Amino acid sequence: MTAAADTRDVIARAQRVAAQAMAPHHGGRVARWAAWGAGLAALVAMGGDLGFSSERLLSGILRAGHLITLMWPPTPAGQAAAIFKALGQTIAMAFLGTALVVVLALPLGIVGARTIVQQPVVHFLLRRLFDAARTIPSLVWAMILVAAFGLGPRVGVTAMVLAETPYLAKLFAETMENRRQGVIESLQAAGATRLQVLRYGLMPEVLPLMTGKALLLFESNIRASAALGLVGAGGIGVLLDSRIELLQLDQVAWILMLFIILVLTIDLSSQALRRRLINAKSYNLKGMDADA
Amino acid sequence: MLELHNLRKSFGQKVAIDGVTLRVERGEMVGIIGRSGAGKSTLLRLVNRLTDADEGEIRWQDRDISRINGRALREWRAHSAMIFQRFNLVERLDVITNVLVGCLHRHPLLPSLIKSFPAEDRARAIIELDRVGMADKALQRTETLSGGEMQRVAIARAMMQQPSLLLADEPVSALDPFNANGVMNALVAANKERGITVMVNTHTIDLARCFCQRLIGIRAGRIVFDGPPSQLDRGLEAELFGNAMLRQAA
Amino acid sequence: MPVTANTGIVGLFEDRRRQLLLRGRAETLATVSILSILLFASARISEFLSGDYGDAPLARVAEFLQRMNPHLKPALLFAGSGAQGSLAYWFYAFPKWARALFTSVEMAIVATAVGTVLAFLISLLMARTVTRSAAIRQTTRWLPNLVRTMPGFIFAMLLVQAVGSGPMAGTLALTCTCFAGLARPFAEILENADVGPMESVRAAGGGRCAQIRYGLLPLVAPNMLTYVFAWIEINVSASTALGIVGAGGIGQELAGALAYNQFDSYLAIMIMIAMVVVGADLASEQIRHRLFGLRQAR
């Protein structure tokens, strides 16, 4: 038999054995390519709608280059004191804001966890409420609060609390829901009450995780509170805004450098703290020989 | 003395326990054998009420425990200590606290919430740990322990509960042979030295043969064998385990 | 139950335990003190406790809520936009706002798409499983980290200066933050991926490209997509705010409403934003359902 006839034979046999696998998949592949193509086309269309064009991009790049040259050399222009004060205010806002959010999100998270409140309807409504509440970014809250209550970091902190409590509450609730069924059962099997099961089975796992999330929130809050200054809610935002408007980009660069150093320091320490929370510490009763 | 009358339990479509009637005398060491999914786990969990039967009755010392609740249920659960295949200890807590969990049922709420246990209980916990050879690791975080060590801590915890009945759900399936032997020996010690009735699940027949005086074979939720290991012959083994390998390395 | 007590062991244990307890208590005390001091200091600096709340602060809050209240009249709910008390009156500029919201969503989508691609590319360079040269890995690592430390609106403001105000600047800014935010998780996913499949492709004779395409991508795609979906939601939320610095989208409408002291319009826009973001949430959950099956989708 010729080689070609052999091949035909093999294919024919394969088709008998697994007809579906051998069926041509052209339909599927065409559909996939079409989907990717459509997605790309949609993306380009959206880009155009948003104002993207090659001329704008080109002129933008040139202008960006010019702006970068304005940033050198970075200088505080004699306002170092004011800048430090504003930075301090930013951090203070972030810290206080995080603390308040944690305090408020804790009870909400507990209530929102399926492990604690098992009523399906209540659980569902609560979680939808969290989802709806966390859609409004803190800046949006800050704007209207400033318009209503005036300028100042107090308003900024309030805006952060309003925007982030539902977010952290949801994170807390989810952490509390990821419990290990086996451990819970073994505690029940030992005769523990519901509260004891939570205290011994849930809390030890959950507390370090939640603290870690709170630390992460603090990190991101520093950036958030910097932004809030824009609308007058205190911190470094105001300074940055005015400097950028006036194209005093060398000052902007100086402020940004300081800010970056600050954030990096806090990020690193928070990382170290988080690692320490998770790591096992073994307290060995050294020097104890089994003499029994 | 434990009596199970006509227990039946289904999970949706699947019938896990299909009319089991069993009687276990005080001080027996019973090995329950069968394939995975035959219903061994469910049987044990019905005894300490982690799962509730659809039909049937469970009696301990002539007391009906199939429908008790609340405080009485917790006392029963403490009384019928259970150890698990995956150990199920609280890994972030230290070893001694895990053992002290065994006496939670005897303590009022508030002190137990702040992990405050009386010195006497702590002492007893240490002694139990020492009996399984784990006393020097008492203040270590449980997650630093190996599997065999964790299971020994689990046994110490079970002993802390001062149980009359010990339910061991595949206690050595996740352990290497050396550690498995150690754990089984600890169970035998509990049985012989303290008179605790022991019911052990395992899918390794040789293990059961070696350590238990009475074997109960379960297949598809029914008891198909009940007697001493000497009566278990090849044919019955095949029936219990179907086409699968008859022996697994102990 | 007769138990032979070994008081030696118990004694040793109690001693060690006391040691640890004291150390633990000292640590807790130190932590609590430091936190309290920091808390107090930050409350002072942010003027939270300064006590000067003006006159009748609660009344001001009530007044604030009143101003946001659209004063809907049930009878007129569905009347035309001329009638005070109708929904139409409350949402009087609905078409304009809807258009602006649509722009914001577009911004988020484009930014996420481009940001994902860029982040993926750089993550390949950052991951130990893909790039063998430690030098390349170290140098590429600092870029996303640097970008991540800066708040997004800085980019927005600078880009507005560079390309003019409007959604283009906002999209570019979002792209930067999205890229920086995704690069690190992507790199971690790539590094934690099982190298087994890649090695088996290599054993079958596949080159580097084939190894990545067939041995790595199918493994990491679901995990990566989880992050991408999370970022879509973040970007939609962030894009609504960027308009405040002139970078396009609904943010500009928000600023406009405040300029005219139209608190009820502000509330209307906030509700629209909430609905859109929740919608995006639900849509992405549905898509995740389809792609990964119920088990993976949250």
PDB file of N, CA and C in Angstrom, chain A residues 135-219:
ATOM      1  N   THR A 135     -18.725  52.297  45.468  1.00  0.00           N
ATOM      2  CA  THR A 135     -18.518  52.765  44.109  1.00  0.00           C
ATOM      3  C   THR A 135     -18.063  54.201  44.046  1.00  0.00           C
ATOM      4  N   ILE A 136     -18.351  54.962  45.080  1.00  0.00           N
ATOM      5  CA  ILE A 136     -18.024  56.385  45.034  1.00  0.00           C
ATOM      6  C   ILE A 136     -16.608  56.580  45.553  1.00  0.00           C
ATOM      7  N   PRO A 137     -15.718  57.058  44.716  1.00  0.00           N
ATOM      8  CA  PRO A 137     -14.340  57.271  45.166  1.00  0.00           C
ATOM      9  C   PRO A 137     -14.257  58.414  46.171  1.00  0.00           C
ATOM     10  N   SER A 138     -13.209  58.395  46.964  1.00  0.00           N
ATOM     11  CA  SER A 138     -13.126  59.364  48.060  1.00  0.00           C
ATOM     12  C   SER A 138     -13.085  60.790  47.536  1.00  0.00           C
ATOM     13  N   LEU A 139     -12.521  60.972  46.358  1.00  0.00           N
ATOM     14  CA  LEU A 139     -12.441  62.317  45.805  1.00  0.00           C
ATOM     15  C   LEU A 139     -13.841  62.894  45.570  1.00  0.00           C
ATOM     16  N   VAL A 140     -14.722  62.054  45.099  1.00  0.00           N
ATOM     17  CA  VAL A 140     -16.084  62.511  44.832  1.00  0.00           C
ATOM     18  C   VAL A 140     -16.772  62.918  46.126  1.00  0.00           C
ATOM     19  N   TRP A 141     -16.572  62.122  47.172  1.00  0.00           N
ATOM     20  CA  TRP A 141     -17.120  62.512  48.468  1.00  0.00           C
ATOM     21  C   TRP A 141     -16.501  63.818  48.934  1.00  0.00           C
ATOM     22  N   ALA A 142     -15.174  63.905  48.760  1.00  0.00           N
ATOM     23  CA  ALA A 142     -14.465  65.063  49.292  1.00  0.00           C
ATOM     24  C   ALA A 142     -14.998  66.350  48.668  1.00  0.00           C
ATOM     25  N   MET A 143     -15.262  66.303  47.366  1.00  0.00           N
ATOM     26  CA  MET A 143     -15.710  67.521  46.685  1.00  0.00           C
ATOM     27  C   MET A 143     -16.949  68.082  47.339  1.00  0.00           C
ATOM     28  N   ILE A 144     -17.924  67.200  47.533  1.00  0.00           N
ATOM     29  CA  ILE A 144     -19.178  67.736  48.035  1.00  0.00           C
ATOM     30  C   ILE A 144     -19.070  68.088  49.512  1.00  0.00           C
ATOM     31  N   LEU A 145     -18.231  67.365  50.233  1.00  0.00           N
ATOM     32  CA  LEU A 145     -18.086  67.687  51.649  1.00  0.00           C
ATOM     33  C   LEU A 145     -17.386  69.022  51.816  1.00  0.00           C
ATOM     34  N   VAL A 146     -16.418  69.306  50.963  1.00  0.00           N
ATOM     35  CA  VAL A 146     -15.758  70.602  51.033  1.00  0.00           C
ATOM     36  C   VAL A 146     -16.752  71.708  50.707  1.00  0.00           C
ATOM     37  N   ALA A 147     -17.557  71.471  49.678  1.00  0.00           N
ATOM     38  CA  ALA A 147     -18.539  72.491  49.310  1.00  0.00           C
ATOM     39  C   ALA A 147     -19.509  72.744  50.458  1.00  0.00           C
ATOM     40  N   ALA A 148     -19.801  71.703  51.224  1.00  0.00           N
ATOM     41  CA  ALA A 148     -20.794  71.873  52.283  1.00  0.00           C
ATOM     42  C   ALA A 148     -20.185  72.327  53.593  1.00  0.00           C
ATOM     43  N   PHE A 149     -18.982  71.827  53.917  1.00  0.00           N
ATOM     44  CA  PHE A 149     -18.450  72.063  55.247  1.00  0.00           C
ATOM     45  C   PHE A 149     -17.161  72.845  55.257  1.00  0.00           C
ATOM     46  N   GLY A 150     -16.697  73.236  54.081  1.00  0.00           N
ATOM     47  CA  GLY A 150     -15.487  74.045  54.077  1.00  0.00           C
ATOM     48  C   GLY A 150     -14.236  73.203  53.908  1.00  0.00           C
ATOM     49  N   LEU A 151     -13.125  73.919  53.818  1.00  0.00           N
ATOM     50  CA  LEU A 151     -11.850  73.252  53.554  1.00  0.00           C
ATOM     51  C   LEU A 151     -11.295  72.618  54.815  1.00  0.00           C
ATOM     52  N   GLY A 152     -10.213  71.852  54.639  1.00  0.00           N
ATOM     53  CA  GLY A 152      -9.516  71.353  55.814  1.00  0.00           C
ATOM     54  C   GLY A 152      -9.362  69.851  55.815  1.00  0.00           C
ATOM     55  N   PRO A 153      -8.360  69.371  56.541  1.00  0.00           N
ATOM     56  CA  PRO A 153      -8.080  67.930  56.534  1.00  0.00           C
ATOM     57  C   PRO A 153      -9.176  67.112  57.183  1.00  0.00           C
ATOM     58  N   ARG A 154      -9.944  67.729  58.073  1.00  0.00           N
ATOM     59  CA  ARG A 154     -11.030  66.973  58.696  1.00  0.00           C
ATOM     60  C   ARG A 154     -11.987  66.430  57.642  1.00  0.00           C
ATOM     61  N   VAL A 155     -12.266  67.286  56.676  1.00  0.00           N
ATOM     62  CA  VAL A 155     -13.174  66.875  55.604  1.00  0.00           C
ATOM     63  C   VAL A 155     -12.563  65.723  54.826  1.00  0.00           C
ATOM     64  N   GLY A 156     -11.246  65.818  54.596  1.00  0.00           N
ATOM     65  CA  GLY A 156     -10.573  64.750  53.868  1.00  0.00           C
ATOM     66  C   GLY A 156     -10.705  63.416  54.575  1.00  0.00           C
ATOM     67  N   VAL A 157     -10.500  63.442  55.886  1.00  0.00           N
ATOM     68  CA  VAL A 157     -10.602  62.192  56.641  1.00  0.00           C
ATOM     69  C   VAL A 157     -12.009  61.629  56.528  1.00  0.00           C
ATOM     70  N   THR A 158     -12.999  62.513  56.654  1.00  0.00           N
ATOM     71  CA  THR A 158     -14.385  62.043  56.546  1.00  0.00           C
ATOM     72  C   THR A 158     -14.634  61.408  55.185  1.00  0.00           C
ATOM     73  N   ALA A 159     -14.119  62.071  54.140  1.00  0.00           N
ATOM     74  CA  ALA A 159     -14.334  61.521  52.798  1.00  0.00           C
ATOM     75  C   ALA A 159     -13.721  60.128  52.682  1.00  0.00           C
ATOM     76  N   MET A 160     -12.513  59.966  53.241  1.00  0.00           N
ATOM     77  CA  MET A 160     -11.864  58.652  53.176  1.00  0.00           C
ATOM     78  C   MET A 160     -12.689  57.610  53.907  1.00  0.00           C
ATOM     79  N   VAL A 161     -13.200  57.986  55.072  1.00  0.00           N
ATOM     80  CA  VAL A 161     -13.978  57.028  55.848  1.00  0.00           C
ATOM     81  C   VAL A 161     -15.212  56.609  55.069  1.00  0.00           C
ATOM     82  N   LEU A 162     -15.899  57.576  54.490  1.00  0.00           N
ATOM     83  CA  LEU A 162     -17.118  57.257  53.750  1.00  0.00           C
ATOM     84  C   LEU A 162     -16.832  56.362  52.554  1.00  0.00           C
ATOM     85  N   ALA A 163     -15.715  56.619  51.889  1.00  0.00           N
ATOM     86  CA  ALA A 163     -15.444  55.879  50.662  1.00  0.00           C
ATOM     87  C   ALA A 163     -14.904  54.481  50.940  1.00  0.00           C
ATOM     88  N   GLU A 164     -14.145  54.329  52.021  1.00  0.00           N
ATOM     89  CA  GLU A 164     -13.381  53.088  52.158  1.00  0.00           C
ATOM     90  C   GLU A 164     -13.949  52.106  53.151  1.00  0.00           C
ATOM     91  N   THR A 165     -14.797  52.558  54.073  1.00  0.00           N
ATOM     92  CA  THR A 165     -15.346  51.601  55.046  1.00  0.00           C
ATOM     93  C   THR A 165     -16.060  50.443  54.358  1.00  0.00           C
ATOM     94  N   PRO A 166     -16.919  50.688  53.376  1.00  0.00           N
ATOM     95  CA  PRO A 166     -17.573  49.536  52.745  1.00  0.00           C
ATOM     96  C   PRO A 166     -16.570  48.604  52.073  1.00  0.00           C
ATOM     97  N   TYR A 167     -15.512  49.169  51.517  1.00  0.00           N
ATOM     98  CA  TYR A 167     -14.516  48.348  50.839  1.00  0.00           C
ATOM     99  C   TYR A 167     -13.812  47.430  51.829  1.00  0.00           C
ATOM    100  N   LEU A 168     -13.361  47.987  52.947  1.00  0.00           N
ATOM    101  CA  LEU A 168     -12.670  47.166  53.939  1.00  0.00           C
ATOM    102  C   LEU A 168     -13.619  46.195  54.613  1.00  0.00           C
ATOM    103  N   ALA A 169     -14.862  46.636  54.807  1.00  0.00           N
ATOM    104  CA  ALA A 169     -15.844  45.734  55.408  1.00  0.00           C
ATOM    105  C   ALA A 169     -16.012  44.511  54.535  1.00  0.00           C
ATOM    106  N   LYS A 170     -16.051  44.723  53.227  1.00  0.00           N
ATOM    107  CA  LYS A 170     -16.202  43.582  52.335  1.00  0.00           C
ATOM    108  C   LYS A 170     -14.975  42.667  52.420  1.00  0.00           C
ATOM    109  N   LEU A 171     -13.779  43.259  52.441  1.00  0.00           N
ATOM    110  CA  LEU A 171     -12.563  42.451  52.560  1.00  0.00           C
ATOM    111  C   LEU A 171     -12.562  41.644  53.856  1.00  0.00           C
ATOM    112  N   PHE A 172     -12.957  42.304  54.952  1.00  0.00           N
ATOM    113  CA  PHE A 172     -13.010  41.609  56.238  1.00  0.00           C
ATOM    114  C   PHE A 172     -14.007  40.463  56.174  1.00  0.00           C
ATOM    115  N   ALA A 173     -15.170  40.753  55.610  1.00  0.00           N
ATOM    116  CA  ALA A 173     -16.191  39.708  55.540  1.00  0.00           C
ATOM    117  C   ALA A 173     -15.677  38.518  54.751  1.00  0.00           C
ATOM    118  N   GLU A 174     -15.023  38.803  53.642  1.00  0.00           N
ATOM    119  CA  GLU A 174     -14.514  37.697  52.833  1.00  0.00           C
ATOM    120  C   GLU A 174     -13.455  36.907  53.571  1.00  0.00           C
ATOM    121  N   THR A 175     -12.582  37.600  54.302  1.00  0.00           N
ATOM    122  CA  THR A 175     -11.565  36.889  55.067  1.00  0.00           C
ATOM    123  C   THR A 175     -12.210  35.957  56.069  1.00  0.00           C
ATOM    124  N   MET A 176     -13.266  36.448  56.696  1.00  0.00           N
ATOM    125  CA  MET A 176     -13.901  35.612  57.695  1.00  0.00           C
ATOM    126  C   MET A 176     -14.681  34.467  57.081  1.00  0.00           C
ATOM    127  N   GLU A 177     -14.983  34.569  55.816  1.00  0.00           N
ATOM    128  CA  GLU A 177     -15.724  33.475  55.204  1.00  0.00           C
ATOM    129  C   GLU A 177     -14.806  32.348  54.760  1.00  0.00           C
ATOM    130  N   ASN A 178     -13.523  32.682  54.553  1.00  0.00           N
ATOM    131  CA  ASN A 178     -12.604  31.649  54.087  1.00  0.00           C
ATOM    132  C   ASN A 178     -12.066  30.827  55.231  1.00  0.00           C
ATOM    133  N   ARG A 179     -12.932  30.196  55.972  1.00  0.00           N
ATOM    134  CA  ARG A 179     -12.408  29.427  57.091  1.00  0.00           C
ATOM    135  C   ARG A 179     -12.317  27.964  56.706  1.00  0.00           C
ATOM    136  N   ARG A 180     -11.538  27.234  57.442  1.00  0.00           N
ATOM    137  CA  ARG A 180     -11.331  25.840  57.131  1.00  0.00           C
ATOM    138  C   ARG A 180     -12.349  24.997  57.865  1.00  0.00           C
ATOM    139  N   GLN A 181     -13.165  24.360  57.099  1.00  0.00           N
ATOM    140  CA  GLN A 181     -14.270  23.585  57.640  1.00  0.00           C
ATOM    141  C   GLN A 181     -13.798  22.540  58.637  1.00  0.00           C
ATOM    142  N   GLY A 182     -12.691  21.893  58.319  1.00  0.00           N
ATOM    143  CA  GLY A 182     -12.199  20.812  59.184  1.00  0.00           C
ATOM    144  C   GLY A 182     -11.908  21.285  60.596  1.00  0.00           C
ATOM    145  N   VAL A 183     -11.241  22.436  60.696  1.00  0.00           N
ATOM    146  CA  VAL A 183     -10.886  22.937  62.023  1.00  0.00           C
ATOM    147  C   VAL A 183     -12.145  23.276  62.818  1.00  0.00           C
ATOM    148  N   ILE A 184     -13.087  23.912  62.152  1.00  0.00           N
ATOM    149  CA  ILE A 184     -14.336  24.258  62.824  1.00  0.00           C
ATOM    150  C   ILE A 184     -15.002  22.997  63.345  1.00  0.00           C
ATOM    151  N   GLU A 185     -15.034  21.963  62.507  1.00  0.00           N
ATOM    152  CA  GLU A 185     -15.696  20.727  62.929  1.00  0.00           C
ATOM    153  C   GLU A 185     -14.990  20.101  64.108  1.00  0.00           C
ATOM    154  N   SER A 186     -13.665  20.139  64.073  1.00  0.00           N
ATOM    155  CA  SER A 186     -12.964  19.468  65.169  1.00  0.00           C
ATOM    156  C   SER A 186     -13.196  20.204  66.477  1.00  0.00           C
ATOM    157  N   LEU A 187     -13.345  21.517  66.410  1.00  0.00           N
ATOM    158  CA  LEU A 187     -13.669  22.252  67.633  1.00  0.00           C
ATOM    159  C   LEU A 187     -15.057  21.908  68.121  1.00  0.00           C
ATOM    160  N   GLN A 188     -15.978  21.793  67.180  1.00  0.00           N
ATOM    161  CA  GLN A 188     -17.324  21.389  67.572  1.00  0.00           C
ATOM    162  C   GLN A 188     -17.304  20.006  68.185  1.00  0.00           C
ATOM    163  N   ALA A 189     -16.479  19.132  67.576  1.00  0.00           N
ATOM    164  CA  ALA A 189     -16.423  17.753  68.079  1.00  0.00           C
ATOM    165  C   ALA A 189     -15.853  17.697  69.480  1.00  0.00           C
ATOM    166  N   ALA A 190     -15.125  18.732  69.877  1.00  0.00           N
ATOM    167  CA  ALA A 190     -14.582  18.747  71.235  1.00  0.00           C
ATOM    168  C   ALA A 190     -15.575  19.342  72.216  1.00  0.00           C
ATOM    169  N   GLY A 191     -16.711  19.773  71.712  1.00  0.00           N
ATOM    170  CA  GLY A 191     -17.754  20.259  72.604  1.00  0.00           C
ATOM    171  C   GLY A 191     -17.725  21.752  72.848  1.00  0.00           C
ATOM    172  N   ALA A 192     -17.120  22.516  71.942  1.00  0.00           N
ATOM    173  CA  ALA A 192     -17.046  23.956  72.162  1.00  0.00           C
ATOM    174  C   ALA A 192     -18.352  24.628  71.754  1.00  0.00           C
ATOM    175  N   THR A 193     -18.665  25.731  72.436  1.00  0.00           N
ATOM    176  CA  THR A 193     -19.851  26.491  72.048  1.00  0.00           C
ATOM    177  C   THR A 193     -19.546  27.285  70.780  1.00  0.00           C
ATOM    178  N   ARG A 194     -20.584  27.835  70.204  1.00  0.00           N
ATOM    179  CA  ARG A 194     -20.445  28.603  68.977  1.00  0.00           C
ATOM    180  C   ARG A 194     -19.410  29.714  69.114  1.00  0.00           C
ATOM    181  N   LEU A 195     -19.519  30.440  70.198  1.00  0.00           N
ATOM    182  CA  LEU A 195     -18.598  31.550  70.408  1.00  0.00           C
ATOM    183  C   LEU A 195     -17.172  31.052  70.570  1.00  0.00           C
ATOM    184  N   GLN A 196     -17.025  29.944  71.286  1.00  0.00           N
ATOM    185  CA  GLN A 196     -15.689  29.399  71.479  1.00  0.00           C
ATOM    186  C   GLN A 196     -15.109  28.925  70.146  1.00  0.00           C
ATOM    187  N   VAL A 197     -15.966  28.357  69.318  1.00  0.00           N
ATOM    188  CA  VAL A 197     -15.489  27.910  68.001  1.00  0.00           C
ATOM    189  C   VAL A 197     -14.966  29.101  67.221  1.00  0.00           C
ATOM    190  N   LEU A 198     -15.698  30.214  67.264  1.00  0.00           N
ATOM    191  CA  LEU A 198     -15.243  31.395  66.548  1.00  0.00           C
ATOM    192  C   LEU A 198     -13.935  31.914  67.140  1.00  0.00           C
ATOM    193  N   ARG A 199     -13.883  31.926  68.458  1.00  0.00           N
ATOM    194  CA  ARG A 199     -12.708  32.501  69.109  1.00  0.00           C
ATOM    195  C   ARG A 199     -11.454  31.685  68.826  1.00  0.00           C
ATOM    196  N   TYR A 200     -11.575  30.362  68.854  1.00  0.00           N
ATOM    197  CA  TYR A 200     -10.393  29.520  68.687  1.00  0.00           C
ATOM    198  C   TYR A 200     -10.176  29.064  67.262  1.00  0.00           C
ATOM    199  N   GLY A 201     -11.269  28.959  66.511  1.00  0.00           N
ATOM    200  CA  GLY A 201     -11.127  28.436  65.158  1.00  0.00           C
ATOM    201  C   GLY A 201     -10.996  29.508  64.102  1.00  0.00           C
ATOM    202  N   LEU A 202     -11.638  30.639  64.324  1.00  0.00           N
ATOM    203  CA  LEU A 202     -11.655  31.666  63.285  1.00  0.00           C
ATOM    204  C   LEU A 202     -10.659  32.777  63.573  1.00  0.00           C
ATOM    205  N   MET A 203     -10.728  33.291  64.799  1.00  0.00           N
ATOM    206  CA  MET A 203      -9.935  34.485  65.112  1.00  0.00           C
ATOM    207  C   MET A 203      -8.440  34.342  64.857  1.00  0.00           C
ATOM    208  N   PRO A 204      -7.808  33.239  65.297  1.00  0.00           N
ATOM    209  CA  PRO A 204      -6.353  33.161  65.110  1.00  0.00           C
ATOM    210  C   PRO A 204      -5.944  33.242  63.642  1.00  0.00           C
ATOM    211  N   GLU A 205      -6.751  32.669  62.768  1.00  0.00           N
ATOM    212  CA  GLU A 205      -6.456  32.744  61.336  1.00  0.00           C
ATOM    213  C   GLU A 205      -6.679  34.148  60.820  1.00  0.00           C
ATOM    214  N   VAL A 206      -7.792  34.685  61.236  1.00  0.00           N
ATOM    215  CA  VAL A 206      -8.336  35.834  60.550  1.00  0.00           C
ATOM    216  C   VAL A 206      -7.693  37.140  60.980  1.00  0.00           C
ATOM    217  N   LEU A 207      -7.310  37.211  62.246  1.00  0.00           N
ATOM    218  CA  LEU A 207      -6.770  38.469  62.767  1.00  0.00           C
ATOM    219  C   LEU A 207      -5.496  38.926  62.048  1.00  0.00           C
ATOM    220  N   PRO A 208      -4.509  38.058  61.858  1.00  0.00           N
ATOM    221  CA  PRO A 208      -3.313  38.534  61.137  1.00  0.00           C
ATOM    222  C   PRO A 208      -3.639  38.962  59.713  1.00  0.00           C
ATOM    223  N   LEU A 209      -4.534  38.242  59.066  1.00  0.00           N
ATOM    224  CA  LEU A 209      -4.878  38.603  57.694  1.00  0.00           C
ATOM    225  C   LEU A 209      -5.528  39.965  57.645  1.00  0.00           C
ATOM    226  N   MET A 210      -6.432  40.216  58.600  1.00  0.00           N
ATOM    227  CA  MET A 210      -7.134  41.483  58.563  1.00  0.00           C
ATOM    228  C   MET A 210      -6.189  42.626  58.898  1.00  0.00           C
ATOM    229  N   THR A 211      -5.273  42.361  59.816  1.00  0.00           N
ATOM    230  CA  THR A 211      -4.297  43.408  60.115  1.00  0.00           C
ATOM    231  C   THR A 211      -3.468  43.712  58.880  1.00  0.00           C
ATOM    232  N   GLY A 212      -3.108  42.659  58.142  1.00  0.00           N
ATOM    233  CA  GLY A 212      -2.357  42.865  56.915  1.00  0.00           C
ATOM    234  C   GLY A 212      -3.126  43.727  55.940  1.00  0.00           C
ATOM    235  N   LYS A 213      -4.425  43.458  55.818  1.00  0.00           N
ATOM    236  CA  LYS A 213      -5.218  44.258  54.893  1.00  0.00           C
ATOM    237  C   LYS A 213      -5.328  45.701  55.362  1.00  0.00           C
ATOM    238  N   ALA A 214      -5.403  45.885  56.677  1.00  0.00           N
ATOM    239  CA  ALA A 214      -5.452  47.247  57.194  1.00  0.00           C
ATOM    240  C   ALA A 214      -4.151  47.987  56.852  1.00  0.00           C
ATOM    241  N   LEU A 215      -3.022  47.288  56.962  1.00  0.00           N
ATOM    242  CA  LEU A 215      -1.749  47.928  56.622  1.00  0.00           C
ATOM    243  C   LEU A 215      -1.714  48.313  55.140  1.00  0.00           C
ATOM    244  N   LEU A 216      -2.208  47.417  54.295  1.00  0.00           N
ATOM    245  CA  LEU A 216      -2.246  47.734  52.874  1.00  0.00           C
ATOM    246  C   LEU A 216      -3.126  48.955  52.626  1.00  0.00           C
ATOM    247  N   LEU A 217      -4.220  49.020  53.390  1.00  0.00           N
ATOM    248  CA  LEU A 217      -5.100  50.163  53.231  1.00  0.00           C
ATOM    249  C   LEU A 217      -4.373  51.448  53.598  1.00  0.00           C
ATOM    250  N   PHE A 218      -3.575  51.381  54.649  1.00  0.00           N
ATOM    251  CA  PHE A 218      -2.816  52.564  55.046  1.00  0.00           C
ATOM    252  C   PHE A 218      -1.903  53.008  53.903  1.00  0.00           C
ATOM    253  N   GLU A 219      -1.217  52.047  53.294  1.00  0.00           N
ATOM    254  CA  GLU A 219      -0.332  52.398  52.189  1.00  0.00           C
ATOM    255  C   GLU A 219      -1.092  53.140  51.096  1.00  0.00           C
TER     256      GLU A 219
END
